Amino acid sequence: MRIITKTLLVFLLITLPLGVNSQTIMNRDTRIAEAVNGISVVNQRAVVQDLVGFHNRNNLSSKTDPAKGVGAAAEYLYQKVTSYIPQSSGRLSVEKVYYKVGGPDTRLKREITLANVVATIQGSDKTDNRVIAVLAHYDSRNGDETDSVAYAPGANDDGSGIACLAEMARLISKTDIPITVKLMFLSGEEHGLYGATHMAALAKQENWNLIAVINNDMIGNSNASETNTETNTIIRVFSENIPVVETEEMKRIRVYNSAENDSYARQLARYIKETGERYVDNMTVKLIYRSDRFGRSGDHTPFSRQGFAAVRMCEVNENYDRTHQYIREENGIKYGDEIWAIDFEYVRKNTGVNLATVMNLALAPSVPENVKLITSGLTNYVNIIWEAPKQGKKPDAYYVLIRETDQPDWQKKILVRDTQAKLPYSKDNYFFAVQSVDEAGHESLASFAYGSR
Ligand SMILES: [Zn+2]
């Protein structure tokens, strides 16, 4: 009986929405499922409560007061994550990365020194230098970005994202994973993405093999202002269409392949959808085909500008009465970003989407290399060739991903043991990509098959 229950848990058959005549096999890795089930709402609420307790985390607030301000918040996060070092068997290290920013002519009006708190969980495979980064910002603001005195709780923006990273630090550091994960608790966001800009430049300068950047900014509010819509079953993932760093050569290849919907960031977003929905029940990951909201940006943006695959996770309903507002009540409406408005069940599920994605990606082999769609010859079969990744563990097999050209997401996954595939699908009517996969089913990001004669 026990065995049957366990098997059922691992192989959950879940039917697709009405109108689709097939079932999707949700093959859950026990280790990832256990980590996702271990996310604690109690812990996450405590983190947001503690952050709110620093009263105002404006970048211009005190760096030395032990009880209030952005400096006290940095020290709190540093200590919090450091407390997980003993359980990590030497894998976890934590540092404060300081940087100078601002000046008389900037939004900050003067030069200040800020700190990013960076937790690094070292991968165990020395032959694999891939890195995954997950971001959130701990600075806050109220109705005036220059006000470093009045209450600015920032419970949702971005206490919710910080609570996600804090639990990921606790859960990932106690398990062995092959590649390195960096959890970046960033400052400087509200005055111009300074903390992320510093880290993205560092990653570029030090030539990190950064394969995925996931920014979590506002993932705990489920109620929309004005329309009063309530949703804690959908999370948005924003990803860029055409890379902001696109060169003339990249443009030529994109146009030739009609690949405007297949940037690296878009493949990462699709991966988050597939993996997040596999491990988190009652959750839909909504792909938004935009870099970010109109007139807004987030800490993923500086990473996109450095050419990395970077996306933003954000709640589906935003509440503008609670974002960047002074605490007050007017005409029966409560303004301000306070903890009472956080939906911690929503934070927990969104953390699960992040955790499942990072662990699945960390356990997977590297992407296949030189994936090519052979365009020569008039044939109704598609020919795709690729090479095994040169670093890390060797894939057990590959998935060829297929979708029709008017479809937003991959529709079929075909397992292939060779490093080539000849399939009865017209190359003109479909898009193709290839993923590496290990024996346990952990798949890499998708590498789009670009046409080559
Ligand atoms: Zn924010």
XYZ file of N, CA and C in Angstrom, residues 116-323:
624
model
N 25.066 44.689 -1.458
C 24.256 43.553 -1.882
C 24.676 42.376 -1.014
N 23.721 41.612 -0.537
C 24.058 40.403 0.224
C 23.941 39.222 -0.748
N 25.051 38.546 -0.976
C 25.061 37.478 -1.981
C 25.370 36.137 -1.315
N 24.421 35.215 -1.431
C 24.603 33.855 -0.912
C 24.976 32.954 -2.087
N 26.112 32.274 -1.984
C 26.553 31.381 -3.049
C 26.519 29.939 -2.556
N 25.751 29.109 -3.241
C 25.735 27.679 -2.931
C 26.539 26.999 -4.032
N 27.733 26.568 -3.662
C 28.698 26.032 -4.622
C 28.242 24.683 -5.172
N 28.297 24.560 -6.481
C 27.940 23.286 -7.109
C 29.008 22.232 -6.852
N 28.589 20.951 -6.822
C 29.534 19.884 -6.474
C 30.320 19.365 -7.679
N 29.846 19.655 -8.906
C 30.529 19.159 -10.104
C 31.605 20.156 -10.543
N 32.854 19.792 -10.313
C 33.968 20.702 -10.601
C 34.192 20.864 -12.112
N 33.588 19.970 -12.904
C 33.758 20.066 -14.357
C 32.673 20.940 -15.004
N 31.831 21.538 -14.158
C 30.683 22.289 -14.673
C 30.679 23.689 -14.043
N 30.890 24.730 -14.872
C 30.985 26.092 -14.305
C 29.700 26.904 -14.451
N 28.589 26.247 -14.753
C 27.336 27.002 -14.912
C 26.876 27.629 -13.592
N 26.225 28.781 -13.716
C 25.713 29.505 -12.543
C 24.265 29.919 -12.823
N 23.420 29.786 -11.790
C 22.041 30.288 -11.865
C 21.927 31.388 -10.816
N 21.299 32.517 -11.170
C 21.115 33.605 -10.193
C 19.630 33.863 -9.965
N 19.261 34.054 -8.700
C 17.895 34.451 -8.358
C 17.989 35.757 -7.577
N 17.152 36.728 -7.945
C 17.264 38.081 -7.406
C 15.993 38.543 -6.686
N 16.197 39.417 -5.699
C 15.103 40.195 -5.105
C 15.762 41.418 -4.474
N 15.003 42.490 -4.232
C 15.631 43.680 -3.612
C 15.071 43.934 -2.223
N 15.954 44.356 -1.311
C 15.519 44.581 0.071
C 15.328 46.048 0.416
N 15.708 46.968 -0.480
C 15.433 48.391 -0.200
C 13.939 48.646 -0.384
N 13.432 49.701 0.259
C 12.007 50.034 0.162
C 11.844 51.541 -0.016
N 10.616 51.957 -0.304
C 10.317 53.389 -0.390
C 8.851 53.619 -0.057
N 8.539 54.865 0.295
C 7.128 55.241 0.502
C 6.716 56.165 -0.641
N 5.849 57.145 -0.363
C 5.342 58.008 -1.437
C 6.363 58.976 -2.004
N 7.511 59.131 -1.326
C 8.541 60.057 -1.792
C 9.882 59.332 -1.751
N 10.512 59.185 -2.891
C 11.744 58.381 -2.934
C 12.905 59.006 -2.164
N 12.774 60.299 -1.808
C 13.858 60.946 -1.051
C 13.597 60.905 0.462
N 12.450 60.339 0.864
C 12.079 60.293 2.284
C 12.661 59.043 2.952
N 13.709 59.255 3.742
C 14.348 58.107 4.394
C 13.982 58.020 5.872
N 12.902 58.724 6.260
C 12.513 58.789 7.663
C 11.142 58.149 7.930
N 10.128 58.587 7.175
C 8.767 58.088 7.423
C 8.673 56.588 7.097
N 7.695 55.927 7.699
C 7.497 54.480 7.567
C 7.411 54.055 6.091
N 8.209 53.081 5.730
C 8.193 52.538 4.363
C 8.361 51.022 4.462
N 7.292 50.302 4.862
C 7.439 48.866 5.183
C 7.904 47.993 4.018
N 7.464 48.282 2.805
C 7.897 47.463 1.661
C 7.670 45.984 1.883
N 6.491 45.636 2.417
C 6.214 44.225 2.727
C 6.139 43.389 1.448
N 5.453 43.941 0.458
C 5.340 43.205 -0.816
C 6.487 43.567 -1.753
N 6.811 44.876 -1.784
C 7.845 45.405 -2.686
C 9.082 45.779 -1.877
N 10.041 44.902 -1.646
C 10.006 43.574 -2.208
C 10.270 42.559 -1.097
N 9.613 42.803 0.076
C 9.731 41.831 1.164
C 9.326 40.437 0.714
N 8.330 40.360 -0.176
C 7.848 39.053 -0.663
C 8.946 38.322 -1.436
N 9.673 39.048 -2.284
C 10.769 38.444 -3.054
C 11.906 38.004 -2.137
N 12.195 38.818 -1.112
C 13.260 38.482 -0.157
C 12.885 37.227 0.632
N 11.606 37.117 1.015
C 11.140 35.919 1.747
C 11.293 34.665 0.876
N 11.109 34.834 -0.417
C 11.313 33.720 -1.366
C 12.783 33.299 -1.358
N 13.696 34.276 -1.482
C 15.128 33.956 -1.533
C 15.630 33.362 -0.218
N 15.118 33.865 0.905
C 15.570 33.383 2.218
C 15.235 31.890 2.372
N 14.031 31.494 1.966
C 13.665 30.073 2.049
C 14.459 29.233 1.053
N 14.740 29.803 -0.115
C 15.557 29.061 -1.093
C 16.959 28.833 -0.540
N 17.500 29.828 0.152
C 18.835 29.692 0.746
C 18.833 28.547 1.756
N 17.797 28.490 2.583
C 17.704 27.444 3.604
C 17.561 26.055 2.962
N 16.701 25.946 1.959
C 16.399 24.636 1.391
C 17.453 24.129 0.407
N 18.047 25.034 -0.384
C 19.049 24.568 -1.361
C 20.383 24.279 -0.671
N 20.715 25.065 0.366
C 22.035 24.888 0.981
C 22.181 23.545 1.689
N 21.068 22.897 2.036
C 21.208 21.606 2.723
C 21.173 20.408 1.779
N 21.137 20.691 0.474
C 21.118 19.581 -0.485
C 22.256 19.738 -1.493
N 22.737 18.605 -1.985
C 23.867 18.628 -2.896
C 23.372 18.840 -4.329
N 23.830 19.922 -4.975
C 23.464 20.123 -6.386
C 24.733 20.355 -7.210
N 24.729 19.911 -8.465
C 25.964 19.948 -9.258
C 26.451 21.345 -9.630
N 25.538 22.294 -9.874
C 26.022 23.603 -10.339
C 25.718 24.708 -9.321
N 26.399 25.818 -9.476
C 26.362 26.887 -8.472
C 25.112 27.767 -8.605
N 24.523 28.053 -7.445
C 23.358 28.940 -7.393
C 23.723 30.167 -6.563
N 23.447 31.352 -7.115
C 23.683 32.594 -6.372
C 22.345 33.261 -6.078
N 22.101 33.498 -4.796
C 20.892 34.196 -4.374
C 21.310 35.613 -4.014
N 20.808 36.590 -4.770
C 21.263 37.974 -4.602
C 20.176 38.821 -3.950
N 20.455 39.249 -2.705
C 19.567 40.152 -1.980
C 20.085 41.557 -2.284
N 19.390 42.259 -3.164
C 19.943 43.480 -3.752
C 19.431 44.756 -3.100
N 20.266 45.793 -3.169
C 19.890 47.141 -2.724
C 19.815 48.035 -3.956
N 19.472 49.310 -3.740
C 19.551 50.315 -4.812
C 18.503 50.220 -5.898
N 17.539 49.286 -5.770
C 16.563 49.081 -6.859
C 15.682 50.301 -7.059
N 15.153 50.820 -5.951
C 14.141 51.886 -6.057
C 14.695 53.211 -6.593
N 16.002 53.369 -6.608
C 16.585 54.607 -7.150
C 17.222 54.410 -8.518
N 17.075 53.235 -9.107
C 17.624 53.041 -10.454
C 18.373 51.731 -10.663
N 17.953 50.650 -9.997
C 18.496 49.300 -10.239
C 20.008 49.227 -10.017
N 20.502 49.995 -9.046
C 21.953 50.106 -8.859
C 22.612 48.800 -8.410
N 21.965 48.112 -7.471
C 22.570 46.876 -6.958
C 22.689 45.814 -8.042
N 21.629 45.691 -8.847
C 21.629 44.705 -9.933
C 22.619 45.113 -11.017
N 22.705 46.410 -11.287
C 23.649 46.902 -12.306
C 25.081 46.534 -11.904
N 25.374 46.682 -10.607
C 26.710 46.331 -10.111
C 26.981 44.838 -10.290
N 26.014 44.000 -9.929
C 26.211 42.545 -10.012
C 26.284 42.063 -11.465
N 25.466 42.651 -12.337
C 25.468 42.243 -13.750
C 26.805 42.598 -14.404
N 27.336 43.775 -14.055
C 28.638 44.186 -14.599
C 29.744 43.254 -14.096
N 29.639 42.871 -12.821
C 30.618 41.960 -12.217
C 30.575 40.587 -12.904
N 29.361 40.113 -13.158
C 29.189 38.811 -13.818
C 29.819 38.831 -15.212
N 29.626 39.950 -15.921
C 30.170 40.097 -17.265
C 31.705 40.187 -17.216
N 32.178 41.032 -16.319
C 33.616 41.270 -16.177
C 34.359 39.999 -15.769
N 33.762 39.234 -14.861
C 34.415 38.006 -14.379
C 34.048 36.787 -15.236
N 33.287 37.057 -16.317
C 32.995 36.011 -17.299
C 32.270 34.790 -16.713
N 31.285 35.050 -15.830
C 30.513 33.940 -15.242
C 29.738 33.243 -16.348
N 29.611 31.941 -16.246
C 28.766 31.187 -17.172
C 27.341 31.174 -16.616
N 26.745 32.372 -16.637
C 25.432 32.593 -16.026
C 24.341 32.199 -17.022
N 23.675 31.066 -16.769
C 22.729 30.533 -17.762
C 21.294 30.998 -17.542
N 21.000 31.496 -16.334
C 19.621 31.925 -16.063
C 19.593 32.919 -14.916
N 18.813 33.978 -15.089
C 18.639 34.988 -14.039
C 17.138 35.161 -13.817
N 16.694 34.913 -12.580
C 15.260 35.015 -12.270
C 15.069 36.076 -11.195
N 14.386 37.156 -11.561
C 14.143 38.236 -10.618
C 12.741 38.098 -10.029
N 12.652 38.178 -8.708
C 11.353 38.131 -8.030
C 11.075 39.484 -7.407
N 10.179 40.232 -8.004
C 9.868 41.560 -7.475
C 8.347 41.708 -7.409
N 7.829 41.704 -6.183
C 6.387 41.757 -5.899
C 5.702 40.452 -6.304
N 5.773 39.476 -5.397
C 5.172 38.165 -5.669
C 4.203 37.752 -4.553
N 3.699 38.749 -3.780
C 2.866 38.374 -2.630
C 1.514 39.049 -2.541
N 1.191 39.913 -3.504
C -0.109 40.580 -3.464
C -1.061 39.880 -4.435
N -2.232 39.497 -3.945
C -3.154 38.782 -4.834
C -4.386 39.600 -5.194
N -4.492 40.813 -4.670
C -5.699 41.636 -4.887
C -5.389 42.858 -5.748
N -6.189 43.067 -6.795
C -5.985 44.216 -7.683
C -6.723 45.440 -7.159
N -6.053 46.589 -7.169
C -6.750 47.828 -6.844
C -7.759 48.111 -7.956
N -8.749 48.925 -7.686
C -9.842 49.313 -8.591
C -10.792 48.163 -8.945
N -10.242 47.096 -9.612
C -11.128 46.016 -10.064
C -11.415 44.984 -8.984
N -10.591 45.001 -7.893
C -10.763 44.089 -6.759
C -10.664 42.609 -7.138
N -10.024 42.318 -8.262
C -9.833 40.924 -8.685
C -8.905 40.221 -7.698
N -9.237 38.977 -7.340
C -8.413 38.185 -6.417
C -7.839 36.979 -7.153
N -6.535 36.844 -7.204
C -5.939 35.677 -7.858
C -4.651 35.277 -7.152
N -4.630 34.084 -6.592
C -3.339 33.601 -6.081
C -2.961 32.268 -6.738
N -3.478 32.067 -7.947
C -3.166 30.841 -8.683
C -2.412 31.115 -9.986
N -2.058 32.371 -10.225
C -1.331 32.717 -11.454
C -0.163 33.642 -11.108
N 1.001 33.335 -11.653
C 2.165 34.227 -11.518
C 2.626 34.597 -12.929
N 2.979 35.871 -13.105
C 3.461 36.286 -14.430
C 4.978 36.129 -14.529
N 5.436 35.734 -15.714
C 6.878 35.773 -15.995
C 7.079 36.649 -17.225
N 7.787 37.746 -17.031
C 8.097 38.659 -18.127
C 9.433 38.262 -18.759
N 9.476 38.230 -20.098
C 10.744 37.922 -20.779
C 10.835 38.758 -22.054
N 12.042 39.148 -22.399
C 12.208 40.003 -23.580
C 11.986 39.214 -24.875
N 11.420 39.885 -25.884
C 11.225 39.273 -27.208
C 12.548 39.265 -27.952
N 12.953 40.456 -28.388
C 14.194 40.607 -29.134
C 15.239 41.094 -28.140
N 16.365 40.380 -28.025
C 17.357 40.777 -27.013
C 17.766 42.244 -27.162
N 17.819 42.934 -26.046
C 18.204 44.346 -26.053
C 19.630 44.517 -26.585
N 20.432 43.451 -26.512
C 21.829 43.517 -26.963
C 22.006 43.002 -28.402
N 20.897 42.843 -29.122
C 20.992 42.245 -30.465
C 21.928 43.027 -31.400
N 22.841 42.298 -32.030
C 23.760 42.902 -33.004
C 23.166 42.740 -34.412
N 23.800 43.327 -35.416
C 23.337 43.188 -36.803
C 23.348 41.722 -37.237
N 24.393 41.001 -36.828
C 24.508 39.581 -37.170
C 23.395 38.759 -36.496
N 23.138 39.061 -35.210
C 22.055 38.372 -34.494
C 20.711 38.664 -35.163
N 20.558 39.902 -35.614
C 19.307 40.304 -36.273
C 19.113 39.518 -37.579
N 20.206 39.384 -38.343
C 20.138 38.663 -39.614
C 19.667 37.212 -39.373
N 20.227 36.574 -38.358
C 19.865 35.184 -38.033
C 18.410 35.097 -37.549
N 18.024 36.060 -36.716
C 16.633 36.073 -36.200
C 15.629 36.220 -37.340
N 15.901 37.158 -38.244
C 14.957 37.414 -39.338
C 14.875 36.199 -40.264
N 16.019 35.615 -40.580
C 16.061 34.435 -41.464
C 15.234 33.279 -40.887
N 15.272 33.154 -39.542
C 14.602 32.038 -38.875
C 13.207 32.371 -38.336
N 12.768 33.605 -38.504
C 11.510 34.077 -37.890
C 11.520 33.766 -36.391
N 12.661 34.033 -35.759
C 12.860 33.613 -34.365
C 12.623 34.741 -33.357
N 11.698 35.653 -33.701
C 11.467 36.798 -32.801
C 10.812 36.382 -31.482
N 10.309 35.152 -31.418
C 9.657 34.675 -30.192
C 10.503 33.606 -29.494
N 11.793 33.590 -29.772
C 12.634 32.506 -29.265
C 13.965 32.972 -28.688
N 13.931 34.131 -28.014
C 15.140 34.599 -27.328
C 15.505 33.618 -26.208
N 16.721 33.712 -25.692
C 17.139 32.868 -24.558
C 16.217 33.108 -23.358
N 15.875 34.381 -23.151
C 15.007 34.720 -22.011
C 13.637 34.062 -22.169
N 13.140 34.009 -23.408
C 11.831 33.390 -23.676
C 11.891 31.889 -23.409
N 13.017 31.249 -23.773
C 13.157 29.803 -23.483
C 13.182 29.574 -21.973
N 13.849 30.478 -21.247
C 13.889 30.367 -19.783
C 12.475 30.511 -19.212
N 11.715 31.473 -19.734
C 10.347 31.696 -19.249
C 9.495 30.439 -19.471
N 9.614 29.832 -20.650
C 8.851 28.607 -20.943
C 9.273 27.464 -20.012
N 10.562 27.431 -19.700
C 11.091 26.399 -18.801
C 10.486 26.570 -17.401
N 10.402 27.826 -16.957
C 9.811 28.113 -15.636
C 8.352 27.661 -15.618
N 7.664 27.909 -16.716
C 6.245 27.486 -16.793
C 6.116 25.967 -16.681
N 6.895 25.254 -17.478
C 6.786 23.795 -17.473
C 7.175 23.216 -16.105
N 8.307 23.677 -15.576
C 8.811 23.098 -14.323
C 7.978 23.547 -13.122
N 7.636 24.823 -13.082
C 6.846 25.348 -11.967
C 5.499 24.653 -11.861
N 4.845 24.485 -12.992
C 3.520 23.841 -12.984
C 3.624 22.339 -12.699
N 4.792 21.748 -12.980
C 4.995 20.328 -12.689
C 5.046 20.090 -11.181
N 5.620 21.047 -10.446
C 5.859 20.815 -9.013
C 4.921 21.561 -8.072
N 4.253 22.603 -8.550
C 3.408 23.391 -7.643
C 1.952 23.250 -8.063
N 1.154 22.700 -7.152
C -0.263 22.497 -7.470
C -1.034 23.817 -7.379
N -2.121 23.884 -8.101
C -2.963 25.089 -8.136
C -2.180 26.323 -8.559
N -1.350 26.155 -9.546
C -0.517 27.268 -9.998
C -0.372 27.260 -11.504
N -0.592 28.407 -12.122
C -0.365 28.590 -13.553
C 0.692 29.674 -13.726
N 1.686 29.371 -14.523
C 2.703 30.380 -14.833
C 2.310 31.034 -16.150
N 2.031 32.329 -16.080
C 1.548 33.062 -17.253
C 2.724 33.747 -17.943
N 2.963 33.345 -19.188
C 4.057 33.966 -19.937
C 3.595 35.314 -20.457
N 4.299 36.362 -20.102
C 4.004 37.693 -20.639
C 5.120 38.021 -21.625
N 4.732 38.235 -22.878
C 5.727 38.477 -23.922
C 6.120 39.948 -23.962
N 6.707 40.390 -22.855
C 7.194 41.756 -22.679
C 8.374 41.684 -21.715
N 9.274 42.662 -21.786
C 10.410 42.699 -20.852
C 9.939 43.004 -19.433
N 8.944 43.893 -19.335
C 8.413 44.285 -18.029
C 7.140 45.081 -18.269
N 6.558 45.605 -17.183
C 5.359 46.406 -17.323
C 5.690 47.730 -18.011
N 4.692 48.416 -18.592
C 4.917 49.722 -19.235
C 5.524 50.716 -18.247
N 6.571 51.386 -18.677
C 7.164 52.448 -17.871
C 7.878 51.962 -16.627
N 8.066 50.659 -16.506
C 8.685 50.116 -15.282
C 9.816 49.178 -15.694
N 10.694 48.928 -14.763
C 11.749 47.957 -15.014
C 12.109 47.319 -13.683
N 12.965 46.338 -13.722
C 13.330 45.643 -12.494
C 14.763 45.160 -12.571
N 15.182 44.461 -11.538
C 16.586 44.065 -11.413
C 17.047 43.051 -12.471
N 16.116 42.453 -13.220
C 16.531 41.585 -14.334
C 17.075 42.424 -15.496
N 16.604 43.679 -15.600
C 16.945 44.531 -16.753
C 18.457 44.722 -16.937
N 19.215 45.079 -15.882
C 20.670 45.221 -16.090
C 21.332 43.922 -16.572
N 20.777 42.781 -16.179
C 21.335 41.498 -16.642
C 21.017 41.282 -18.125
N 19.809 41.659 -18.553
C 19.468 41.586 -19.981
C 20.418 42.477 -20.779
N 20.705 43.654 -20.229
C 21.591 44.599 -20.929
C 23.014 44.076 -21.060
N 23.387 43.122 -20.210
C 24.715 42.509 -20.322
C 24.657 41.229 -21.160
N 23.490 40.931 -21.719
C 23.372 39.791 -22.625
C 22.990 38.471 -21.971
N 22.598 38.498 -20.687
C 22.208 37.254 -20.006
C 20.710 36.988 -20.196
N 20.312 35.706 -20.096
C 18.892 35.343 -20.145
C 18.282 35.682 -18.792
N 17.506 36.763 -18.741
C 16.973 37.248 -17.467
C 15.479 37.519 -17.582
N 14.726 37.061 -16.584
C 13.268 37.240 -16.592
C 12.801 37.796 -15.250
N 11.556 38.295 -15.246
C 10.975 38.813 -14.013
C 9.710 38.052 -13.650
N 9.656 37.600 -12.396
C 8.433 37.019 -11.854
C 7.699 38.144 -11.131
N 6.393 38.233 -11.344
C 5.609 39.294 -10.693
C 4.157 38.837 -10.557
N 3.533 39.226 -9.460
C 2.120 38.882 -9.229
C 1.265 39.303 -10.421
N 0.141 38.631 -10.605
C -0.712 38.925 -11.766
C -1.604 40.137 -11.510
N -1.982 40.334 -10.262
C -2.782 41.514 -9.895
C -1.910 42.484 -9.123
N -1.822 43.712 -9.594
C -1.065 44.704 -8.823
C -2.032 45.613 -8.080
N -1.581 46.063 -6.909
C -2.407 46.973 -6.124
C -1.663 48.289 -5.963
N -2.098 49.281 -6.742
C -1.386 50.573 -6.762
C -1.652 51.415 -5.516
N -2.669 51.038 -4.735
C -2.903 51.732 -3.453
C -1.833 51.331 -2.437
N -1.179 50.205 -2.726
C -0.222 49.658 -1.744
C 1.219 49.763 -2.202
N 1.436 50.282 -3.400
C 2.802 50.355 -3.937
C 3.310 51.795 -3.904
